[in-house]
Tab-separated table of C-alpha atoms in Angstrom:
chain	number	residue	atom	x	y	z
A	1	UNK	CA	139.808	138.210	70.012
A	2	UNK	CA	137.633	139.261	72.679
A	3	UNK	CA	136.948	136.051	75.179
A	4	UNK	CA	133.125	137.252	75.686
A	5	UNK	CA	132.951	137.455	71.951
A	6	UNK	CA	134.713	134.062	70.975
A	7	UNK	CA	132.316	132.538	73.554
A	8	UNK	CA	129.113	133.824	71.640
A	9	UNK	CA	130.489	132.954	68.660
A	10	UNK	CA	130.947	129.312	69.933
A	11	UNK	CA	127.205	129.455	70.862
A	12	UNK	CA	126.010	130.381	67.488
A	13	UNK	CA	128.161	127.517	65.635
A	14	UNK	CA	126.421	124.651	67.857
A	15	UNK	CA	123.299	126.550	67.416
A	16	UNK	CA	123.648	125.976	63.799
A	17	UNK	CA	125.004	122.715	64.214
A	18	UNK	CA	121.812	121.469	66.043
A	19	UNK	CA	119.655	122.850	63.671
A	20	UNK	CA	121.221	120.622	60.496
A	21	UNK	CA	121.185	117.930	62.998
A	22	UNK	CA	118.135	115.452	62.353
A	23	UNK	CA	116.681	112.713	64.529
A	24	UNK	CA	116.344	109.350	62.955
A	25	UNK	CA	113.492	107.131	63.490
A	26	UNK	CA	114.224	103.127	63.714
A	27	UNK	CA	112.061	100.615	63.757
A	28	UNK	CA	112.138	97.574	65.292
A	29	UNK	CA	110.293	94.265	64.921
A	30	UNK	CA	110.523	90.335	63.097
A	31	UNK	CA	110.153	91.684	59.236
A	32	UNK	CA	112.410	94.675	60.029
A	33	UNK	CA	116.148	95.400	59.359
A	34	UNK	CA	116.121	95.748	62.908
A	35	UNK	CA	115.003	92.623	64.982
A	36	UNK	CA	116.309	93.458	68.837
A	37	UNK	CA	115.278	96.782	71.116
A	38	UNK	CA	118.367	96.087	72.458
A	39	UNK	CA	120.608	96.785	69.253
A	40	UNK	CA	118.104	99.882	67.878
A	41	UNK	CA	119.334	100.681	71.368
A	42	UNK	CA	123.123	100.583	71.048
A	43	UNK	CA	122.382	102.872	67.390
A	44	UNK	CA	120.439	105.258	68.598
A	45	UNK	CA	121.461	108.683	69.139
A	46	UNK	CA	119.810	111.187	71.614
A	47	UNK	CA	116.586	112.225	69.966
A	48	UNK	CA	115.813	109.493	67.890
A	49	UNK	CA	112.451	107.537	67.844
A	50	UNK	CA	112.127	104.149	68.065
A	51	UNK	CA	108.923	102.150	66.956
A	52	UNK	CA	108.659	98.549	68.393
A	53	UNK	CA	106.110	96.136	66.483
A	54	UNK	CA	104.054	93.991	67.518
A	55	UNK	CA	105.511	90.387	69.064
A	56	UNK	CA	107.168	88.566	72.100
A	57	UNK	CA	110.523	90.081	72.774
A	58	UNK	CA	113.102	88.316	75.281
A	59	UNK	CA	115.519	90.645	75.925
A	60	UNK	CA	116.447	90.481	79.720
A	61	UNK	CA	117.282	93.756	81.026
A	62	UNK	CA	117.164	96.597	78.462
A	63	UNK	CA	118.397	99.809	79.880
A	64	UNK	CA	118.173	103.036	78.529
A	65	UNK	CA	120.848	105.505	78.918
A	66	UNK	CA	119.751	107.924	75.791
A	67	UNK	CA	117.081	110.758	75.468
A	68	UNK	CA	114.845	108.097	73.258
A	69	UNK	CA	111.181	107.936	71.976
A	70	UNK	CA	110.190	104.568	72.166
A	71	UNK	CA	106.518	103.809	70.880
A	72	UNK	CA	104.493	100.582	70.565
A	73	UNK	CA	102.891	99.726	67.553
A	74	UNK	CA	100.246	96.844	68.261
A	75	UNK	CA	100.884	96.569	71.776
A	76	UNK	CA	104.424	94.200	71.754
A	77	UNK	CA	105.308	92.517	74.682
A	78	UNK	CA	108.451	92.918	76.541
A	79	UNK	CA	109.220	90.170	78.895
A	80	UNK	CA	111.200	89.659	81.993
A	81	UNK	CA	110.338	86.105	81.935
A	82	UNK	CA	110.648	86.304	85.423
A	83	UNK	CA	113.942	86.983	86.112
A	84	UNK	CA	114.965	90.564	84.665
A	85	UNK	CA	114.131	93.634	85.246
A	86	UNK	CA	112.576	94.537	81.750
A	87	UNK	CA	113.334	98.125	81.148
A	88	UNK	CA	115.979	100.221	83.572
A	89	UNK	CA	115.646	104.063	82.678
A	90	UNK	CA	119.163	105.995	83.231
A	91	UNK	CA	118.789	108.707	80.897
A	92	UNK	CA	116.752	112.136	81.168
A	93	UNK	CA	113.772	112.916	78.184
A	94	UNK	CA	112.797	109.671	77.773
A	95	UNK	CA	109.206	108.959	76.464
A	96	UNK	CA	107.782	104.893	77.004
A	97	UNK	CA	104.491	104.937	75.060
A	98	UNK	CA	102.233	101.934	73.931
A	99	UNK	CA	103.941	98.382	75.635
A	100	UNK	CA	103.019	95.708	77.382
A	101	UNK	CA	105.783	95.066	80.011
A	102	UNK	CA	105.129	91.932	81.695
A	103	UNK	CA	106.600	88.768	83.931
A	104	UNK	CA	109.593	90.986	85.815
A	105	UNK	CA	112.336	89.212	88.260
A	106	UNK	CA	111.093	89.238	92.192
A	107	UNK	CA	113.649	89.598	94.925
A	108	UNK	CA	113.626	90.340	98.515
A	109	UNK	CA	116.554	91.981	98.142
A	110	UNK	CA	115.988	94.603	95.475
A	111	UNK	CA	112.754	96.475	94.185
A	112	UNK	CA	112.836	94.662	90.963
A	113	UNK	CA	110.029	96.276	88.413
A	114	UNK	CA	108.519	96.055	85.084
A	115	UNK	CA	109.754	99.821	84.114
A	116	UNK	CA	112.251	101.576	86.909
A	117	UNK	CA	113.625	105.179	86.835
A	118	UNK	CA	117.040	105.605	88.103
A	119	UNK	CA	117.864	108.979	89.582
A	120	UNK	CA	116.909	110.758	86.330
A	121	UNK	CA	114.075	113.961	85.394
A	122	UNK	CA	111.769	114.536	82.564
A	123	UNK	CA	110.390	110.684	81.806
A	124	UNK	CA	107.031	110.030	80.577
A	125	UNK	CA	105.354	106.685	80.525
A	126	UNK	CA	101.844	106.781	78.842
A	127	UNK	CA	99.850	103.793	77.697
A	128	UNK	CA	101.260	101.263	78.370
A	129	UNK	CA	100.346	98.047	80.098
A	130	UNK	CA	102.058	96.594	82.743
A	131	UNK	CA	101.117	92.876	83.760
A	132	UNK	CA	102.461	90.231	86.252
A	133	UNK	CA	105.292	92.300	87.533
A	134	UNK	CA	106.957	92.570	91.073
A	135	UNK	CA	106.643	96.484	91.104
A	136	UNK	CA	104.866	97.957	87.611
A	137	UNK	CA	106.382	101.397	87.829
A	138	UNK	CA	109.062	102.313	90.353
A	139	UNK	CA	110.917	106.299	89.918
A	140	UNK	CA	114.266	106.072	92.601
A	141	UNK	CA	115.426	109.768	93.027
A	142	UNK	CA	113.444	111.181	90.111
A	143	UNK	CA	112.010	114.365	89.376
A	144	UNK	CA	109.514	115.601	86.831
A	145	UNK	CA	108.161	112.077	85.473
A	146	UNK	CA	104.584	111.585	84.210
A	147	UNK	CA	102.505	108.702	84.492
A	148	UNK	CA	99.454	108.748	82.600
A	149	UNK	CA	96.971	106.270	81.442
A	150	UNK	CA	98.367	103.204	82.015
A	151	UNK	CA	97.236	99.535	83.346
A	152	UNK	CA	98.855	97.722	85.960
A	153	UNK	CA	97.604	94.075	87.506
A	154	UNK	CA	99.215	91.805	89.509
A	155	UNK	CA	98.072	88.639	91.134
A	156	UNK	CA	100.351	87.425	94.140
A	157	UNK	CA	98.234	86.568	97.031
A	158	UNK	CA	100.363	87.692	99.968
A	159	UNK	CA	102.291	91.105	100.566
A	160	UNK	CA	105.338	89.153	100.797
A	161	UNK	CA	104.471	88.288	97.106
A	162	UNK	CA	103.890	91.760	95.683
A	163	UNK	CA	105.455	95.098	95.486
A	164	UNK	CA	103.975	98.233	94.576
A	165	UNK	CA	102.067	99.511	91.576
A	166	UNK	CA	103.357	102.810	90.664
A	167	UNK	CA	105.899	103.189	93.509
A	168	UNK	CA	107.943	106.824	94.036
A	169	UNK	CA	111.243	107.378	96.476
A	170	UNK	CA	112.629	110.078	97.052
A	171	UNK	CA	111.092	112.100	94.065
A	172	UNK	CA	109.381	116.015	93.619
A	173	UNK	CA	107.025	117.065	90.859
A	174	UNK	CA	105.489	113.915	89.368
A	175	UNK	CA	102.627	113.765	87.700
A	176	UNK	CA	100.212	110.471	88.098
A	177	UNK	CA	97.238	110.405	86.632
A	178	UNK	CA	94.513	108.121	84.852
A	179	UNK	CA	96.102	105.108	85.774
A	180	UNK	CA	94.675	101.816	86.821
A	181	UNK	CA	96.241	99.471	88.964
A	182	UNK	CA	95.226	96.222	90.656
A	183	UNK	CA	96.076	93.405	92.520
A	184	UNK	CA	99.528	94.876	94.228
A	185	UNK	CA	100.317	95.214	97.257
A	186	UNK	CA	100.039	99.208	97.776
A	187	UNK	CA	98.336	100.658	94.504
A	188	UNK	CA	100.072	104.028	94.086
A	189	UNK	CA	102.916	104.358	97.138
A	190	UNK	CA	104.686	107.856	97.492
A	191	UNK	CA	107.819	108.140	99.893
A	192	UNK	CA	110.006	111.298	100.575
A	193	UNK	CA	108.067	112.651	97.569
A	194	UNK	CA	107.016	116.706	97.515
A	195	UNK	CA	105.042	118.913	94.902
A	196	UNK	CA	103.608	115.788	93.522
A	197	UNK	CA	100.108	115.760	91.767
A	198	UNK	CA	97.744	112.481	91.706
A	199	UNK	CA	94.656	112.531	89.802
A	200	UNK	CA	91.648	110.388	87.917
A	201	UNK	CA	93.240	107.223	89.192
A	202	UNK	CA	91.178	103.633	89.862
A	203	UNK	CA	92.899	101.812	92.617
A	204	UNK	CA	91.115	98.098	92.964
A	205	UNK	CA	91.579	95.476	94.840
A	206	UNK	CA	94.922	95.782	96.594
A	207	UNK	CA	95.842	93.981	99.297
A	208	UNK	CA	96.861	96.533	101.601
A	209	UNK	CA	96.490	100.068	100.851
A	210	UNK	CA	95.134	102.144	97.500
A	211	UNK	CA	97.219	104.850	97.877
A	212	UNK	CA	99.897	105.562	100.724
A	213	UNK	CA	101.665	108.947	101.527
A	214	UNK	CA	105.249	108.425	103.689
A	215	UNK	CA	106.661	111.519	104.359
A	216	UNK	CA	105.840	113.241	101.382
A	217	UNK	CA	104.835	117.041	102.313
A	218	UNK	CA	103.136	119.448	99.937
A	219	UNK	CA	101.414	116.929	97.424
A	220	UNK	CA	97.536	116.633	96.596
A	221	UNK	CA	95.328	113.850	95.280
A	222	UNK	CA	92.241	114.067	93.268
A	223	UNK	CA	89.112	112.353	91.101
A	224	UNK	CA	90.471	109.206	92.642
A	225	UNK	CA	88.499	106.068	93.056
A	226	UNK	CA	89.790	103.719	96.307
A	227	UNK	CA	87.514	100.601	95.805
A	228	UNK	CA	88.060	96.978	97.357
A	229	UNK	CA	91.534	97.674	99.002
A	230	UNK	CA	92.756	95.682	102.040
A	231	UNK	CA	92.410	99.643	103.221
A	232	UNK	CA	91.691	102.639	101.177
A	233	UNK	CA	94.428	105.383	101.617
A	234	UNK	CA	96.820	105.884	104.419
A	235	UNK	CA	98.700	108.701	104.501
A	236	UNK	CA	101.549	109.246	107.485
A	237	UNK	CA	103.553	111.707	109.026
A	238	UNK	CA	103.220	114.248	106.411
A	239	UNK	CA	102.609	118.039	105.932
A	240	UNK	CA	100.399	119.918	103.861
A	241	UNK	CA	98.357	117.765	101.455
A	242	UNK	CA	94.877	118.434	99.761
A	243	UNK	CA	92.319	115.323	99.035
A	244	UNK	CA	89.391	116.568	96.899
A	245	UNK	CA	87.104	114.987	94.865
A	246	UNK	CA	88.171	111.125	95.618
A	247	UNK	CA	85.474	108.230	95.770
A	248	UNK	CA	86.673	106.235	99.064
A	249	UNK	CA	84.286	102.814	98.901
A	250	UNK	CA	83.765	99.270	99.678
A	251	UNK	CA	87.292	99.359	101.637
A	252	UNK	CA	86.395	96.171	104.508
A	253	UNK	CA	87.840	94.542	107.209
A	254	UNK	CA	88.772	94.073	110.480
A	255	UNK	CA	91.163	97.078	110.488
A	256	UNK	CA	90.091	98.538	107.095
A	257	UNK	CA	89.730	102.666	107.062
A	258	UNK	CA	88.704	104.186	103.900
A	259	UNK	CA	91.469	107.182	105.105
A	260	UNK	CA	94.222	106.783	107.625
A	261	UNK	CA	95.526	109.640	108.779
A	262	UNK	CA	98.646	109.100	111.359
A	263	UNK	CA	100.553	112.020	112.577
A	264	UNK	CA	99.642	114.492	109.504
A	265	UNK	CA	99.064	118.459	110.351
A	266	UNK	CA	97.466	121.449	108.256
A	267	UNK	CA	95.673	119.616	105.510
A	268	UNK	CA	92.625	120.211	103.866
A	269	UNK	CA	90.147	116.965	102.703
A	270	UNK	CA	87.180	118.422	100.886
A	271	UNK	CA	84.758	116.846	98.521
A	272	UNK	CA	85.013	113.385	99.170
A	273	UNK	CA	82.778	110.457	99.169
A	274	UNK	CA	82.682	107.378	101.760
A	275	UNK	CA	80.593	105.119	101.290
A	276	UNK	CA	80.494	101.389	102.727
A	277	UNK	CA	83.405	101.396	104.527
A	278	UNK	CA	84.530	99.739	108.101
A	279	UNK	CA	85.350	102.971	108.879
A	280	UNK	CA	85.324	106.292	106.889
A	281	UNK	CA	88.176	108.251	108.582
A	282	UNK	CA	90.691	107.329	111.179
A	283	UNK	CA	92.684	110.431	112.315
A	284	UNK	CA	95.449	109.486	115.337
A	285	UNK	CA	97.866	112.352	116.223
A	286	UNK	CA	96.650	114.279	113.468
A	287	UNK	CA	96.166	118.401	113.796
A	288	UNK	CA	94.751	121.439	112.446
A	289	UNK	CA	92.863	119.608	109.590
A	290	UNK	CA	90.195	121.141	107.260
A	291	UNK	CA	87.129	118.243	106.891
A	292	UNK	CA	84.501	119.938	104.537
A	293	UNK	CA	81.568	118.880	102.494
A	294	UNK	CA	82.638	115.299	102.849
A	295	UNK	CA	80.041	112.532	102.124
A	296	UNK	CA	79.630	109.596	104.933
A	297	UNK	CA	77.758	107.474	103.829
A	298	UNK	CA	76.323	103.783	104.983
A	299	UNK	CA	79.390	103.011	106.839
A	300	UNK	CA	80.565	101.025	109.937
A	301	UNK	CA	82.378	103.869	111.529
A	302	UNK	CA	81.693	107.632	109.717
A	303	UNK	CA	84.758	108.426	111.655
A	304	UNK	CA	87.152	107.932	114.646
A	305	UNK	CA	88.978	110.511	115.684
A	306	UNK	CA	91.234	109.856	118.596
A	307	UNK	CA	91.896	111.856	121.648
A	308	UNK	CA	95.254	112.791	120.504
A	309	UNK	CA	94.097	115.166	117.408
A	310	UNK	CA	94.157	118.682	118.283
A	311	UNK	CA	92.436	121.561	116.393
A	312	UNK	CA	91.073	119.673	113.463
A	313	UNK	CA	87.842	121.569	112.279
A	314	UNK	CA	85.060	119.912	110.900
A	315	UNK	CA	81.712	121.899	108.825
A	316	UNK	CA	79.307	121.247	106.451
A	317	UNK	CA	79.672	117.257	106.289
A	318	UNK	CA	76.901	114.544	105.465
A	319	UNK	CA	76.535	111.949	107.878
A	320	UNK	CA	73.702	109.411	106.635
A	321	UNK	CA	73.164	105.870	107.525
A	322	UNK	CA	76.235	104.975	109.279
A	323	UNK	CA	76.243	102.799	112.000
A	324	UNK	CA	78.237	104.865	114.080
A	325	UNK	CA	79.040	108.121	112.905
A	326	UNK	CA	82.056	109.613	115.612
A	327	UNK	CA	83.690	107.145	117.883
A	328	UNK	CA	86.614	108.231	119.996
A	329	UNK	CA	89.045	106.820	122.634
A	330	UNK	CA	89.151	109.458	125.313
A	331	UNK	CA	86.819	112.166	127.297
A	332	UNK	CA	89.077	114.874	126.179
A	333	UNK	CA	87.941	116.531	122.992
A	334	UNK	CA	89.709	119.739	120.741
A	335	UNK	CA	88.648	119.880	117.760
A	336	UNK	CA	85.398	121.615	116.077
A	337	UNK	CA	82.636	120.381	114.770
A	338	UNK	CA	79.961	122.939	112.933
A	339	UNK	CA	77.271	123.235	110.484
A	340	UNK	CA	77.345	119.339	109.814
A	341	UNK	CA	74.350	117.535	108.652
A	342	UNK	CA	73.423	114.442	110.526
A	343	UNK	CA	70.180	111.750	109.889
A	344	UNK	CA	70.285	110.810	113.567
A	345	UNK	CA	69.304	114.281	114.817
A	346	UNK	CA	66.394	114.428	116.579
A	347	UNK	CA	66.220	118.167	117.735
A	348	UNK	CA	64.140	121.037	116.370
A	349	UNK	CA	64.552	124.492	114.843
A	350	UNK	CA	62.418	127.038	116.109
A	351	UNK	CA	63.554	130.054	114.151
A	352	UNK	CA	63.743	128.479	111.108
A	353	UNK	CA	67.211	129.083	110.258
A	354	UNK	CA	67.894	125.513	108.957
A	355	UNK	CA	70.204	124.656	112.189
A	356	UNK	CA	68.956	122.875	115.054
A	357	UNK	CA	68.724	124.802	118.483
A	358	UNK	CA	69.629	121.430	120.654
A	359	UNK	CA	73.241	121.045	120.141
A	360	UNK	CA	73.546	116.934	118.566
A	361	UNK	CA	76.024	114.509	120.552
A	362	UNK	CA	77.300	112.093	117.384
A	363	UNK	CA	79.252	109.711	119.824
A	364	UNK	CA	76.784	106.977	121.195
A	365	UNK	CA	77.237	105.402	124.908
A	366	UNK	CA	77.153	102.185	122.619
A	367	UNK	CA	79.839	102.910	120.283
A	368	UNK	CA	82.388	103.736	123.345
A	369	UNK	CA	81.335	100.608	124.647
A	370	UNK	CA	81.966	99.066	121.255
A	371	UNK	CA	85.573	100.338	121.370
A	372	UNK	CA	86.201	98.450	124.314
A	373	UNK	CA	84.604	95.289	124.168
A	374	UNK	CA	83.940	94.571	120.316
A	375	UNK	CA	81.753	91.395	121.218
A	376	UNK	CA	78.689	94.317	122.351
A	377	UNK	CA	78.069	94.797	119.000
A	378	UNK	CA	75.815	91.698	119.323
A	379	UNK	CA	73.429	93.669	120.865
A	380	UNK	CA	73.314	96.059	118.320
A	381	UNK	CA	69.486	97.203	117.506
A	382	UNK	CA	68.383	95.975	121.040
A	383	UNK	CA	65.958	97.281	123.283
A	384	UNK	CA	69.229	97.975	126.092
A	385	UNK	CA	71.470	99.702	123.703
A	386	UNK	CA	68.292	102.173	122.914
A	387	UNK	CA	67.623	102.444	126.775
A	388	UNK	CA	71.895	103.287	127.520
A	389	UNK	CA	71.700	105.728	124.797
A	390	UNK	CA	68.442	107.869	125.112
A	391	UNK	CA	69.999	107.930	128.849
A	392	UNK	CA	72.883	109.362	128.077
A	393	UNK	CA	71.424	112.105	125.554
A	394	UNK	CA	69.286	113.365	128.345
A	395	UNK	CA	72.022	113.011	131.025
A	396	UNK	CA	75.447	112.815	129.429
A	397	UNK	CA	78.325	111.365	131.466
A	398	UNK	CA	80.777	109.031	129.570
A	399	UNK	CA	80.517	109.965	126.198
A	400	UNK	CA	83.170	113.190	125.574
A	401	UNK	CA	81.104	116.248	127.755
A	402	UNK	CA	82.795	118.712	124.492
A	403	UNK	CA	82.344	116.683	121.404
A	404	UNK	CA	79.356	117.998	119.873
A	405	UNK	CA	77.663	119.835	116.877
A	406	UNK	CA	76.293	123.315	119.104
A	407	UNK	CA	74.629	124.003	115.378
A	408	UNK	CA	73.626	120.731	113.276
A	409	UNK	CA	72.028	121.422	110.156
A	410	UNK	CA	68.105	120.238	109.421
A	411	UNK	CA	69.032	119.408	105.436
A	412	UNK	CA	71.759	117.821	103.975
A	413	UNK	CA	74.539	119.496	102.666
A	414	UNK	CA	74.341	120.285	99.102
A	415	UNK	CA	77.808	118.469	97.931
């Protein structure tokens, strides 16, 4: 027989095969037939479903090396009574859907969490709740997981303490969205991750950072809300991201910065809101940088953008009732600034096109003192500081000679 046509004959039989093949649903709880995950596990076949109900399972470290459903029914608990790693993914097409996975193992040694994906694709964990865990969710080497919708809290009170809440290595193409998570250490960490989307999350009250980028090109993050973090977002040596739409406030501290930006180059951050933060953006040795129709508002800093970023442009910006609203480090000064709206402009507009004819100046003689000696800022608001800086509007000499708005707009920006 012809080998081409044996070989779609072969196809056809485990075509049919599949077809008279049926998944079987198990289900799993005190008043079942089945009592343990772990032995529904061991019967299961690829495909099958597997309904947990409600109650306390013990079960130490369940892994799953099958293509499974697994759904919740009343919320059960799976516990790692803190020593296991509760659930260890293996297999591809696996859907996690309606538990509580709390109380996972903590080591120094290895990134113990409540639900880890081991080099695998195609695994989606919605709805569930993740509580008192070292890491909640942790994908190693994975590609095209979704994360949707679910809860994470932890409580440690150190770094040392805590890992991450939904925490990616390596990893392309995952979806994270609609999640909250508090209480960890970083709330959504991404490293060596590409093409990854990350939208519609709350991120509250971690200790360091609500979201932080490592080395992860081409991803984008959006409808966010960064509230009460040791420090907003950082995101670090990376290419090509978008940040639209995010809500970037309350973020405090010494060294708190609603957005870090360290050594990142041709990005775009549109849309945003900062509001009463230390400091709204830091940008260090970061280039060619699209900052439009950004709200800063009511914070320490608006931003600082060090003397090392190169061809960043910035248009059509709020600045409103920040203390400072540009601080730098340096006299030297290449990047744009156009069309941007600022409350502290004094100037005038004589031909009525809505942009001031005296180019504005947004970084004070005070603030550069600021950056040097931190202790000035107890003269803030007195009658010397107003004296130094109406001086140096008229008759500029420390503050950078090219950092300026040539056309500052007389209205606010319509965001």
């Amino acid at each position: 027989m012809n080998r081409y046509l044996l070989y779609i004959l072969n196809s056809c039989l485990c075509l049919m095969v599949a077809g008279t093949s049926r998944a079987a649903t198990i289900h799993i709880g005190k008043q079942m037939a089945v009592t343990s995950i772990r032995q529904a596990i061991e019967q299961a076949s690829d495909g099958d479903t597997l309904y947990i109900h409600s109650g306390l399972y013990r079960e130490g470290n369940l892994q799953i090396r099958k293509k499974l459903v697994i759904i919740g029914v009343d919320q059960p608990i799976i516990d790692g009574e803190k020593k296991y790693e509760p659930i260890a993914i293996y297999s591809s097409h696996v859907t996690i859907k309606g538990l509580t996975v709390q109380r996972s193992g903590q080591s120094s040694i290895n990134d113990i969490a409540g639900i880890k994906i081991y080099d695998t694709h195609h695994v989606t964990l919605i709805d569930n709740t993740l509580d008192d865990n070292f890491f909640g969710i942790y994908a190693q080497a994975s590609k095209k997981c979704v994360f949707q919708n679910n809860r994470l809290q932890a409580y440690g009170k150190t770094e040392q303490l805590n890992g991450n809440g939904i925490h990616a290595w390596k990893s392309d193409s995952l979806e994270i969205s609609d999640n909250q998570i508090i209480g960890h250490r970083d709330g959504i960490y991404l490293e060596f991750v590409t093409h990854t989307d990350v939208r519609n999350n709350l991120s509250l009250k971690n200790l360091r950072y609500g979201l932080h980028f490592m080395f992860s090109h081409d991803n984008g993050y959006y409808h966010n809300t960064f509230r009460h973090n040791g420090a907003g977002v950082a995101v670090m040596y990376t290419k090509r991201v978008r940040m639209e739409h995010n809500i970037f406030e309350e973020n405090w501290g010494d060294a708190a910065y609603a957005l870090l930006l360290k050594d990142i180059t041709d990005s775009h951050i549109l849309n945003n809101t900062f509001s009463r933060n230390t400091t709204g953006i830091f940008m260090e040795g970061s280039n060619r940088i699209q900052i439009t129709y950004n709200l800063f508002e009511g914070n320490g800093w608006g931003l600082k953008i060090q003397s090392s970023c190169m061809d960043n442009i910035l248009k059509f910006n709020n600045f409103i009732h920040n203390t400072f609203d540009v601080a730098t480090n340096g006299s030297l000064m290449l990047n744009r600034f156009e069309h941007n709206y600022w409350d502290k402009y004094e100037g005038y507009d004589l031909d009525k096109d809505g942009k001031g004819n005296v180019p504005y100046r947004p970084v004070s003689l005070f603030s550069m003192i600021v950056e040097r000696y931190p202790t000035a800022m107890l003269l803030f608001r007195s009658f010397i500081v107003t004296l130094f800086d109406r001086t140096e509007r008229v008759l500029p000499s420390l503050t950078p000679e090219h950092l300026k708005d040539d056309s500052p707009l007389m209205k606010s920006v319509a965001l």
